[in-house]
XYZ file of C-alpha atoms in Angstrom:
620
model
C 89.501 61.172 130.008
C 92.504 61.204 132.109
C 95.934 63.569 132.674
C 98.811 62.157 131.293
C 102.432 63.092 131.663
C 106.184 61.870 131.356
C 110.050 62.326 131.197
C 112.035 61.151 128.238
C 115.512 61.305 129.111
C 117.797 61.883 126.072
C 120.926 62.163 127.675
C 121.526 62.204 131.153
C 120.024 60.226 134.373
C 116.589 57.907 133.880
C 113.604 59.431 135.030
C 112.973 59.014 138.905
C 109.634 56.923 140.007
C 109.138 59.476 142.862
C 109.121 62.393 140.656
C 106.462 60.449 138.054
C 104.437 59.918 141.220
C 104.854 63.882 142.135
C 103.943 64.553 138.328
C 100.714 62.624 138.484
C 99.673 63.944 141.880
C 100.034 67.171 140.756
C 97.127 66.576 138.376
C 95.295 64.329 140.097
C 92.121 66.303 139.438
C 91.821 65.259 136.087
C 91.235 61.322 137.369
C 90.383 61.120 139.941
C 89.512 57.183 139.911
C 92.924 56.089 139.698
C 96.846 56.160 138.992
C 100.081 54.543 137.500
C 103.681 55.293 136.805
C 106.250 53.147 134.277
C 109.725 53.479 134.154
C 112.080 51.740 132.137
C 115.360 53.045 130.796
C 115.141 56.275 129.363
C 111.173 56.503 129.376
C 109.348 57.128 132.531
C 105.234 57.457 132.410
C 102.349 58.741 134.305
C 98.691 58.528 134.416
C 96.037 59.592 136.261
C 92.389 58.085 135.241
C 89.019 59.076 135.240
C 87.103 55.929 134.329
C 84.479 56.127 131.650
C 84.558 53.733 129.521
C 85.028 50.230 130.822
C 85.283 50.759 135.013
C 86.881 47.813 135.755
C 90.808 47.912 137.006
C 91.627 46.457 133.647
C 91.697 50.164 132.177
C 94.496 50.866 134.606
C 97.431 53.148 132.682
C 99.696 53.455 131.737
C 98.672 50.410 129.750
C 101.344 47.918 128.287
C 101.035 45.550 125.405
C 102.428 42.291 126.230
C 103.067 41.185 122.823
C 104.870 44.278 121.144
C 105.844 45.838 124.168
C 104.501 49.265 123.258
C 103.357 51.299 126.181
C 100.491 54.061 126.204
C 99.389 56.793 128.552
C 96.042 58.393 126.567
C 93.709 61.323 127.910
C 90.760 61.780 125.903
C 87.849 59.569 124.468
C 88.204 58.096 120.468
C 84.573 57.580 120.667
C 84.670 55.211 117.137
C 86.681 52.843 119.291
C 84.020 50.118 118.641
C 84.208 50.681 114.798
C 88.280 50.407 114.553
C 88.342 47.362 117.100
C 85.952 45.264 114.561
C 88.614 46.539 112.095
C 91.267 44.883 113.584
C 89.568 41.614 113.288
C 90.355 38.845 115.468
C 93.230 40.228 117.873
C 92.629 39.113 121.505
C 91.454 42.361 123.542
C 91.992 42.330 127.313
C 89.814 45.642 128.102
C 86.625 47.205 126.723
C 88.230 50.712 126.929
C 89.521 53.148 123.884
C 92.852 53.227 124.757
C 93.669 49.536 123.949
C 92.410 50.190 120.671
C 94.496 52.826 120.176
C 97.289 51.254 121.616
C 96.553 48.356 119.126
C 95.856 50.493 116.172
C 99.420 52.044 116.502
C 100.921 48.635 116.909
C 99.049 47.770 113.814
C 99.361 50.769 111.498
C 101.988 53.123 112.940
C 101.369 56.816 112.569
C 98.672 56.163 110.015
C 96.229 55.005 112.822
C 95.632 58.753 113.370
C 93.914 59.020 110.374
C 90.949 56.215 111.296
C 90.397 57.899 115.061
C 87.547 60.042 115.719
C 87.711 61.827 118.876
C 89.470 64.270 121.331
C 92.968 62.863 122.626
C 96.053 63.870 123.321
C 98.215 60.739 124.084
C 101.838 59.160 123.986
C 102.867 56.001 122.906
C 106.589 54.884 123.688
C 107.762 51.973 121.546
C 110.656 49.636 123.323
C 111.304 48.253 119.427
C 113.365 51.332 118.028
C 113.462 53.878 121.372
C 111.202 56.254 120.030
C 108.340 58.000 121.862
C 105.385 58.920 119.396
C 102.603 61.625 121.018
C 99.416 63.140 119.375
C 97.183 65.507 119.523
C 93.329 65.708 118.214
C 92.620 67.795 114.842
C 90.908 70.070 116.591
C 93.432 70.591 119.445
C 90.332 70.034 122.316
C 92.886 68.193 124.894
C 95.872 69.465 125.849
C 99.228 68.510 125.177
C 101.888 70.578 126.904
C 105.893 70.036 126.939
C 109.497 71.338 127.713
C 112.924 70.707 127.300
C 115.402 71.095 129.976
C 118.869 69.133 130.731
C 118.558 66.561 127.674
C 114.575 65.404 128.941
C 111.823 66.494 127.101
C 109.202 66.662 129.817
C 105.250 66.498 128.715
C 101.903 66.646 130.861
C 98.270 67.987 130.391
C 99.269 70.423 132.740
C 102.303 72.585 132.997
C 101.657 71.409 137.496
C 103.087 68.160 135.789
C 105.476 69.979 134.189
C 107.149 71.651 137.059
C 107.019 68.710 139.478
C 110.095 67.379 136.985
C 111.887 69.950 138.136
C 110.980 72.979 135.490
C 111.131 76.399 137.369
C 107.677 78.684 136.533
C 109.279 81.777 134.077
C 106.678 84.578 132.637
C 106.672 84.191 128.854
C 107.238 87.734 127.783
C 106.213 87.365 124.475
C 102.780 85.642 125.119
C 102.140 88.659 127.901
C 102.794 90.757 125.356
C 100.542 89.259 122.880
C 97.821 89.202 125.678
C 98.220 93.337 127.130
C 99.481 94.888 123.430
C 96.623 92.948 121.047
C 94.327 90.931 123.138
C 95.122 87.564 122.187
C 96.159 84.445 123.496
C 96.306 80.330 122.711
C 97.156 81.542 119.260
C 100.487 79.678 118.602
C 102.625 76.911 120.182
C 103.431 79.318 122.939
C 101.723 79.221 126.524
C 102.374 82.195 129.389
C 105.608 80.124 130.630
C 108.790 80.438 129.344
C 110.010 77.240 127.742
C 106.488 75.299 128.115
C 105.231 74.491 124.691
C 101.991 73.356 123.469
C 101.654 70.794 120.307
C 99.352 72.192 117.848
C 96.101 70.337 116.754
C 96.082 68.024 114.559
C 100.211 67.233 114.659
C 102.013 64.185 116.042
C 105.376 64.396 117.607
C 108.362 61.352 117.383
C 111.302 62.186 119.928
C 114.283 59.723 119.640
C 118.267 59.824 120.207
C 118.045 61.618 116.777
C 115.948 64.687 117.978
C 112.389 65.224 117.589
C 110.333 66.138 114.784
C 106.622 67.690 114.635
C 104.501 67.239 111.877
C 100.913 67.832 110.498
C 99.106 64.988 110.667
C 95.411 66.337 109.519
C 94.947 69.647 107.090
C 91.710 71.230 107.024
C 93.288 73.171 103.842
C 92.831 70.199 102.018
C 89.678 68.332 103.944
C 87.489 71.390 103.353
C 87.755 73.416 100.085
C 85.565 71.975 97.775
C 82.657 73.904 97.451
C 83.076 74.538 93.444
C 80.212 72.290 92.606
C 77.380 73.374 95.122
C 75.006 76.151 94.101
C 72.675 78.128 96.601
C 70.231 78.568 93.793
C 70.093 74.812 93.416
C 67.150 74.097 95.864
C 68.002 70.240 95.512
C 71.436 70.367 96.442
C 70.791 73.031 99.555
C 68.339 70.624 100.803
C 70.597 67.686 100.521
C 73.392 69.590 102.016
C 71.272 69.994 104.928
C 69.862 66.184 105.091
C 74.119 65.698 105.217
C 74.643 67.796 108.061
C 71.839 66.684 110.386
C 73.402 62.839 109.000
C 76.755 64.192 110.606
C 75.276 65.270 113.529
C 73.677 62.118 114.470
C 76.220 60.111 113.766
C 78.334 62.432 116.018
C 76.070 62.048 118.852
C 75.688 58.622 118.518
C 79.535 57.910 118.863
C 79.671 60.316 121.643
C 76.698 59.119 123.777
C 78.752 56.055 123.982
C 79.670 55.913 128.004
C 79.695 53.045 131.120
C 78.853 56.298 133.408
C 75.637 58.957 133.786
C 75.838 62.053 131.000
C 74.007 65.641 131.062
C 73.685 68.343 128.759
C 75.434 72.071 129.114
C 72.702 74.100 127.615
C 72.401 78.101 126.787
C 68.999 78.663 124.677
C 71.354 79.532 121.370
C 71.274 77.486 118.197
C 73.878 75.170 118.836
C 72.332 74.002 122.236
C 69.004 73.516 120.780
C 70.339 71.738 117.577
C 72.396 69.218 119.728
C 69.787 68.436 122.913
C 66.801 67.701 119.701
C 68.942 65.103 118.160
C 70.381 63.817 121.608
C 66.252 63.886 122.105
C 65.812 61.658 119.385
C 68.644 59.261 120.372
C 67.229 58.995 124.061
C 67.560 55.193 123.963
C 71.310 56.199 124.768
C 71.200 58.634 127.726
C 70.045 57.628 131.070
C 68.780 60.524 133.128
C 67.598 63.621 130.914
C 68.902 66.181 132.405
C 69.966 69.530 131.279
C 72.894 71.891 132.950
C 72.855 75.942 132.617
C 73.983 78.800 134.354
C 72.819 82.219 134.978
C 73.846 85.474 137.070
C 70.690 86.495 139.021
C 70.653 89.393 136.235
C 67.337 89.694 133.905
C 69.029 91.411 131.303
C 70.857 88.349 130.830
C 69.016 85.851 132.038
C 68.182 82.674 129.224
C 66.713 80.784 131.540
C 63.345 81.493 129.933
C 64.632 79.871 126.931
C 66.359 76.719 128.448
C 63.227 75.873 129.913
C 61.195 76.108 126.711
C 63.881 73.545 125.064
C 63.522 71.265 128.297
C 59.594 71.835 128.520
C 59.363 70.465 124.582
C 61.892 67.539 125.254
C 61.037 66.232 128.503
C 64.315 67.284 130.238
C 64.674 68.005 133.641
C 66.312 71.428 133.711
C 69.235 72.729 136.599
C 70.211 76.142 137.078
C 73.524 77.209 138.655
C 73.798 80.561 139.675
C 77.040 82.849 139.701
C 76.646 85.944 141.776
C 79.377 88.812 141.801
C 80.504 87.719 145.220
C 81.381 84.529 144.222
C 84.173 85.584 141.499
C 86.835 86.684 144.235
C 87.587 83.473 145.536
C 86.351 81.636 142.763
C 89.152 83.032 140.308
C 91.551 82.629 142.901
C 90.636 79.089 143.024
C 90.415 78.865 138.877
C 93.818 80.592 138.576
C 95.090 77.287 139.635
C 93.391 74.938 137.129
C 92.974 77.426 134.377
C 96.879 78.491 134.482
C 96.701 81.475 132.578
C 94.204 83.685 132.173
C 90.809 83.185 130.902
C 87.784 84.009 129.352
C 86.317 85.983 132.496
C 82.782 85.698 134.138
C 82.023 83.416 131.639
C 84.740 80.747 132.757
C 84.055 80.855 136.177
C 80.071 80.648 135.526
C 81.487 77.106 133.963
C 83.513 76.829 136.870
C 80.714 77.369 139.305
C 77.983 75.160 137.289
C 80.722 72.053 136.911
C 81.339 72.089 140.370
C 78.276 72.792 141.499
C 76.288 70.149 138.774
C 78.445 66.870 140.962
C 75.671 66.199 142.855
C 74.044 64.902 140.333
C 76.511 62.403 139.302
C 77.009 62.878 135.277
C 80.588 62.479 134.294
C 79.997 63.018 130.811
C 78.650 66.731 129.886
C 77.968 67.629 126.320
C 78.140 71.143 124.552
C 78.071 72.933 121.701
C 81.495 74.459 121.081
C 81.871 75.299 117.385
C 78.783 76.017 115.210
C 79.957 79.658 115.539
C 82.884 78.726 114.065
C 82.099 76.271 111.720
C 78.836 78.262 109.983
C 80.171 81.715 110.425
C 77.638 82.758 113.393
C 79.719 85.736 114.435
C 78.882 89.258 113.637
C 82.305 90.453 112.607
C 82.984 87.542 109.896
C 80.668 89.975 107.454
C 83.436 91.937 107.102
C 85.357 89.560 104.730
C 82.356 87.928 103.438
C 81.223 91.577 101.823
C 84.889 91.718 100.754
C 84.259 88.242 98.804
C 81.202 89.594 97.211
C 82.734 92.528 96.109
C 85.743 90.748 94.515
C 83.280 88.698 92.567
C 81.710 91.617 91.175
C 78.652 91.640 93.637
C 78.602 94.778 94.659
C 74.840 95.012 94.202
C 74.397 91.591 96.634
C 77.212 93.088 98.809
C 75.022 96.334 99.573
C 72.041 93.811 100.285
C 73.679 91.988 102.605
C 74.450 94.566 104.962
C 71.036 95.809 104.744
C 69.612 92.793 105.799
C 72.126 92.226 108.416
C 71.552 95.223 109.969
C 67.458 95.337 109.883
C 68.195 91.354 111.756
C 70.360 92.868 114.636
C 68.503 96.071 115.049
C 71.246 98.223 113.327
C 70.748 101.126 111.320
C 72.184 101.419 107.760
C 75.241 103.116 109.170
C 75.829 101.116 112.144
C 75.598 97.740 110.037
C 78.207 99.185 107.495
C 80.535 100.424 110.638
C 80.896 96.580 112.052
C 81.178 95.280 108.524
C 83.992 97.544 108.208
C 85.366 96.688 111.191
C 85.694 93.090 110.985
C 87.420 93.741 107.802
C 89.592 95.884 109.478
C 90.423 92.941 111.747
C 90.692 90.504 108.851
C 92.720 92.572 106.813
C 95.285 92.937 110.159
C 94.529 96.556 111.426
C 92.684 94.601 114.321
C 93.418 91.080 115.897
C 90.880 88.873 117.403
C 87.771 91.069 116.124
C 85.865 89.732 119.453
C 86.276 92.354 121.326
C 89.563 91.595 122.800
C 91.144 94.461 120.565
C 89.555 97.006 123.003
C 93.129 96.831 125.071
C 95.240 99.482 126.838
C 98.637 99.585 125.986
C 99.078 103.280 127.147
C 99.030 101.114 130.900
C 102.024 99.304 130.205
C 105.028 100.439 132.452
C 107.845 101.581 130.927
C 110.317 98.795 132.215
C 108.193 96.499 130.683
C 109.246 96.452 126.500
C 106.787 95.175 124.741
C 108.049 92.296 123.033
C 104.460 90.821 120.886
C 105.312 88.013 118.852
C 105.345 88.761 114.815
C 101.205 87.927 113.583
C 100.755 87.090 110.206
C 97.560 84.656 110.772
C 98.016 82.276 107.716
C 95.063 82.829 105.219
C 95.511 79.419 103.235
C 91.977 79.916 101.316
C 90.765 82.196 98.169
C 87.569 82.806 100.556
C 88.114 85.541 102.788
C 85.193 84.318 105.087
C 86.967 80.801 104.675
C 90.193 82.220 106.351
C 88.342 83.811 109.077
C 86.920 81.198 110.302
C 90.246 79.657 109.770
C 91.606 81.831 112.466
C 89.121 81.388 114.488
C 89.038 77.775 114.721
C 92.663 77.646 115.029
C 94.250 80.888 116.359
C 91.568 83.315 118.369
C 88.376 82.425 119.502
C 88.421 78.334 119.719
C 91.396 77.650 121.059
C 90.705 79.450 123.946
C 87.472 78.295 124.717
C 88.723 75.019 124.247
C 91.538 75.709 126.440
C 89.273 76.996 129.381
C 86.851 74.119 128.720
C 88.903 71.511 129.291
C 90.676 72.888 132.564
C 86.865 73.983 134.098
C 85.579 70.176 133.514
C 88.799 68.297 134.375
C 89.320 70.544 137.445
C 86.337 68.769 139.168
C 87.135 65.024 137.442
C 84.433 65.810 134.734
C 84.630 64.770 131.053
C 83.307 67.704 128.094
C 82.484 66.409 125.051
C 81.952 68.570 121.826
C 79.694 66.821 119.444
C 79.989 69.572 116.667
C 83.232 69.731 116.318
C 83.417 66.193 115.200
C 86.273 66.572 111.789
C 83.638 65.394 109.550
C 81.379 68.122 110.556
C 84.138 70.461 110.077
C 85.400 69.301 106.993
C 81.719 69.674 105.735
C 80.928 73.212 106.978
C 83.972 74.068 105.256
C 82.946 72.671 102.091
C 79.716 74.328 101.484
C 79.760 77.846 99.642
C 79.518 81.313 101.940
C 75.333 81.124 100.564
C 74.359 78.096 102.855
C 76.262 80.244 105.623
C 75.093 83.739 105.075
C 71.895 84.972 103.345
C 69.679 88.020 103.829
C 71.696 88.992 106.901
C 71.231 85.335 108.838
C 73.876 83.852 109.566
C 74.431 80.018 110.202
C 71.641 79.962 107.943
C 72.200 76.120 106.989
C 71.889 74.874 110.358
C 68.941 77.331 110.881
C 67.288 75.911 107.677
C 67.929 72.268 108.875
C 67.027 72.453 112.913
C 63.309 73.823 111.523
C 62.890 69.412 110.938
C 63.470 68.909 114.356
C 61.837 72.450 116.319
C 59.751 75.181 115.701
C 60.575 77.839 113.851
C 60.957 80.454 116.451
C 64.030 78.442 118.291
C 65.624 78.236 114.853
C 64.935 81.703 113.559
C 65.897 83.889 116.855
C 69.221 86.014 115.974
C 72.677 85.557 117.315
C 73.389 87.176 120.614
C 76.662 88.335 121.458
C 78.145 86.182 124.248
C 76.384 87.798 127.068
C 77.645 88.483 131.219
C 77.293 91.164 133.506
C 81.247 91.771 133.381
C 81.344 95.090 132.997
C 78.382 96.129 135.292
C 80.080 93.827 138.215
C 83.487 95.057 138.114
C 82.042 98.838 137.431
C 79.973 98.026 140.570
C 79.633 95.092 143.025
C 83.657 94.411 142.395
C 85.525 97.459 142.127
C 86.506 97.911 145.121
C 88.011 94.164 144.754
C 89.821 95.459 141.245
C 91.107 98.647 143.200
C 92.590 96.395 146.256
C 94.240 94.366 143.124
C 95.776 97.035 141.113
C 96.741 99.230 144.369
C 98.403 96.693 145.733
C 102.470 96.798 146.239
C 103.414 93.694 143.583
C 100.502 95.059 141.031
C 102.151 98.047 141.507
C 106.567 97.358 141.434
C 106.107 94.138 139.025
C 107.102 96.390 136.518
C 104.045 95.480 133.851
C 101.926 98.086 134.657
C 101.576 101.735 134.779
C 100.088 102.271 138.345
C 98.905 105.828 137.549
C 97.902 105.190 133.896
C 95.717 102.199 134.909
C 94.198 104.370 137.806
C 93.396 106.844 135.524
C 91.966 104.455 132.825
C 89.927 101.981 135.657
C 88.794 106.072 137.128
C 86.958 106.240 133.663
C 85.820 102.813 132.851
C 83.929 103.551 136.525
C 82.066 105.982 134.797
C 80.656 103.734 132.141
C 81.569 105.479 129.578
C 84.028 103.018 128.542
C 81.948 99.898 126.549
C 84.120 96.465 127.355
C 85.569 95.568 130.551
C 88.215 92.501 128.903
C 91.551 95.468 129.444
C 90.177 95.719 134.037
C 89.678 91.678 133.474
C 93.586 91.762 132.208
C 94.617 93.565 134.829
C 92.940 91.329 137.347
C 93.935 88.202 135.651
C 97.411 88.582 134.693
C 97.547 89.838 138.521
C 96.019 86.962 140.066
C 98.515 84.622 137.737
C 101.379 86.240 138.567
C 100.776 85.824 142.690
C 99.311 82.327 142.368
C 102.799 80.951 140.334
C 104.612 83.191 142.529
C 106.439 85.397 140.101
């Protein structure tokens, strides 16, 4: 786990080694253990390392290949490293780290070797041979890959900080704000909050020669995970075994990704996904050191799963930690998260990350696990029953339809006509009338000034799959929710040198939640009801059978009351104010009536604070 970055000079003067040096300082943070440059010719390199795997100077990048010449700067773990090194049979290894064998793989099987690595990466590979630089990202986009193009170079980092140390000036994106302010969204396409700064999508390689540069898909879920004709709900047998294969999955994910030369913890909430992944990692003990388990809280009771993290750590043997976050923590702490985050975030939430990952050092684990993804994956959030009643209704299911929402509402406390209202309105989202369908929709245009023209890029999310469910969790995975989290995951753990791994969202695990029929995922109003089903082998019934909570922080009460007067100093202020973004007297008006409470989502005042706090830190 490392930053990476690099100049390719197309035309023009070779890359500098003082501005590689400048680009590898700048993210520094993300390995902290050491750091390299190469130049040569129209390729120039840089790496900064956080050691994991093998700790010895012999990981040192960027890493050259004596015998082919090939050159690799990598950031990430393939945690099957072991498996693909065996399969390259008797080659001479000089390192026991992943990035030789990936270096090797290429050398041995070109672009192809993508297909045999399981893992999150994001690395490039220049090859002396033909002149051509070849970069990739992981299927499920976890680590970043970020680039631009400016005087004939095409410029690339983990960071854009890399990014504008070769000389690229910091531009507001117009577009992506207006994507952000207008519908609430953001990491949904190539584009970041810069002008000119791309990202590469997951799961796509990129080749940049003389020629030009081409991007291409290198891994399609489309076709990995649409094959549930043959699998019955009704079929007892087959649900079971469908089950036995997932917890198989699992385990095999966790086994790959306990593999580390340094200490590893657990990020734990008392959800599903936590409880699923620390009672396997429980039964694979032999391959953790220290047991320890990492969760936050906010000194609020009405949010406070503490209760339940210590359950899960009283019936395993861990040793829980609890970080708190505390409302006067989050003014300096965002101004301090601006930096590493570098567009806006997920609120409270990402600096209660922040605060625990910084905080959680002390106790020396590099390697934190969590459980990104089973929401995704196994359709745990409330608003995918929108397009799942839809599917039941085109099949002529009107009858199960009805049921459905009966039983989804008696699980979340709903009445009859509240359950059908959220139904509805996650179709509404689906169906376009609504965006991310997480909340984010509740935005305020009306506070948009004027001078600023709302300029939202055209959204047609792609909906490759007959399932309607299927292509909402598409979007999710690949255009709202994950990519975000993702996103603000990877900048909280690499901004203190700290390595997140994301055990369910191995491919394979994807590729087989995908595969299984809407029945194994939904039924009688649970939801994830698969993983439910198959956690009861490993823990009582009660941590399997609790319902899904909506993601919960005391946002809204903090900026309503603790922090408003730090959200008024923001959006009185002179550049809040004459930036020309906002409507001072319309965002008075509407932050005058959220105060009241009668308003029920906080994300448009976290907006306003964000895109503030971005804006001053870039200096724009």
């Amino acid at each position: 786990m490392c930053g990476i970055a690099g100049i390719f000079a197309l035309e023009g003067r070779a890359p500098e080694p003082a501005i590689l040096e400048a680009m590898a300082q700048s993210i520094k943070h993300r390995g902290p253990d050491d750091d390299g440059i190469y130049c040569s010719g129209p390729i120039g390199l840089a790496s900064t390392r956080l050691s994991i795997l093998d700790l010895t100077p012999k990981g040192h990048m960027p890493m050259v290949d004596e015998e082919t010449g090939l050159v690799i700067v990598h950031n990430g773990e393939v945690y099957n490293y072991k498996e693909i090194r065996r399969e390259l049979g008797d080659r001479q290894f000089r390192t026991e780290t992943d990035t030789e064998v990936v270096l090797r793989a290429f050398a041995a099987w070109g672009e192809d070797c993508l297909e045999k690595l399981n893992g999150i990466f994001a690395f490039a590979i220049w090859d002396p041979r033909n002149g051509r630089l070849f970069c990739a990202r992981d299927r499920l986009g976890v680590k970043p890959f970020l680039f631009a193009r400016q005087n004939g170079q095409l410029i690339f980092g983990s960071e854009v900080k890399a990014i504008f140390e070769a000389g690229v000036t910091p531009q507001p994106n117009k577009h992506a704000i207006s994507d952000f302010l207008v519908r609430g969204i953001y990491e949904h396409n190539t584009d970041t909050f810069f002008d000119g700064i791309e990202q590469l999508p997951a799961g796509h390689l990129m080749t940049v020669d003389q020629s030009g540069m081409q991007v291409r898909r290198y891994w399609d879920l489309v076709e990995t995970g649409d094959w549930d004709k043959d699998r019955d709900r009704q079929d007892q047998a087959a649900y079971l075994a469908a089950q036995e294969e997932f917890l198989d999955l699992v385990n095999d994910s966790l086994r790959l990704q306990l593999r580390s030369d340094v200490p590893i913890a657990v990020n734990a909430s008392g959800g599903l996904d936590s409880t699923l992944m620390l009672s396997v990692i429980d039964k694979l003990s032999d391959k953790i050191g220290d047991r320890r388990i990492f969760s936050y809280y906010y000194g609020e009771e009405r949010y406070d799963e503490r209760s339940q993290v210590e359950e899960l750590a009283a019936a395993t043997g861990w040793e829980a930690n609890f970080f708190k976050l505390s409302p006067e923590d989050v003014p300096d702490l965002a101004e301090e998260a601006i930096h590493f985050q570098e567009q806006p975030f997920p609120g409270v939430v990402a600096l209660a990350r922040h605060n625990l990952i910084k905080s959680s050092r002390e106790f020396g684990a590099k390697v934190l696990l969590e459980g990104q993804g089973g929401d995704e994956i196994a359709a745990g959030y409330q608003y995918v029953m929108g397009p799942h009643i839809l599917d039941l209704m085109e099949a002529g299911r009107a009858d199960l339809a009805a049921d459905e929402i009966l039983a989804f509402g008696k699980r979340n406390g709903l009445t009859e006509e509240a359950s059908l209202r959220k139904c509805m309105s996650g179709l509404m989202a689906y169906q376009g009338t609504g965006w991310a369908a997480d909340g984010n929709r509740f935005v305020r245009p009306e506070c948009l000034s004027p001078d600023f023209v709302p300029v939202p890029n055209d959204l047609n999310f792609p909906k490759p799959f007959q399932s309607h469910l299927k292509n909402m969790q598409y979007r999710d995975l690949f255009h709202t929710k994950l990519p975000r989290i993702l996103r603000s995951v990877d900048r909280a753990s690499m901004s203190y040198g700290r390595e997140i791994r994301v055990p369910l969202l191995d491919h394979r695990i994807v590729e087989f939640a995908f595969s299984v029929p809407a029945s194994y995922k939904i039924k009688n109003g649970a939801q994830r009801d698969f993983i439910r089903d198959a956690i009861q082998s490993h823990l009582p019934i009660s941590h399997s059978n609790v319902p899904k909570r909506a993601l919960v922080d005391p946002q809204r009460e903090w900026l309503m009351g603790p922090l408003a007067e730090w959200v008024e100093d923001l959006i009185s202020s002179r550049s809040f104010t004459e930036r020309g973004v906002f409507d001072a007297r319309e965002v008075r008006k509407s932050f005058d009536e959220f105060k009241t409470g009668k308003t029920n989502t906080s994300f448009h005042v976290w907006q306003w604070v964000n895109l503030e706090l971005w804006f001053r830190h870039w200096g724009m």
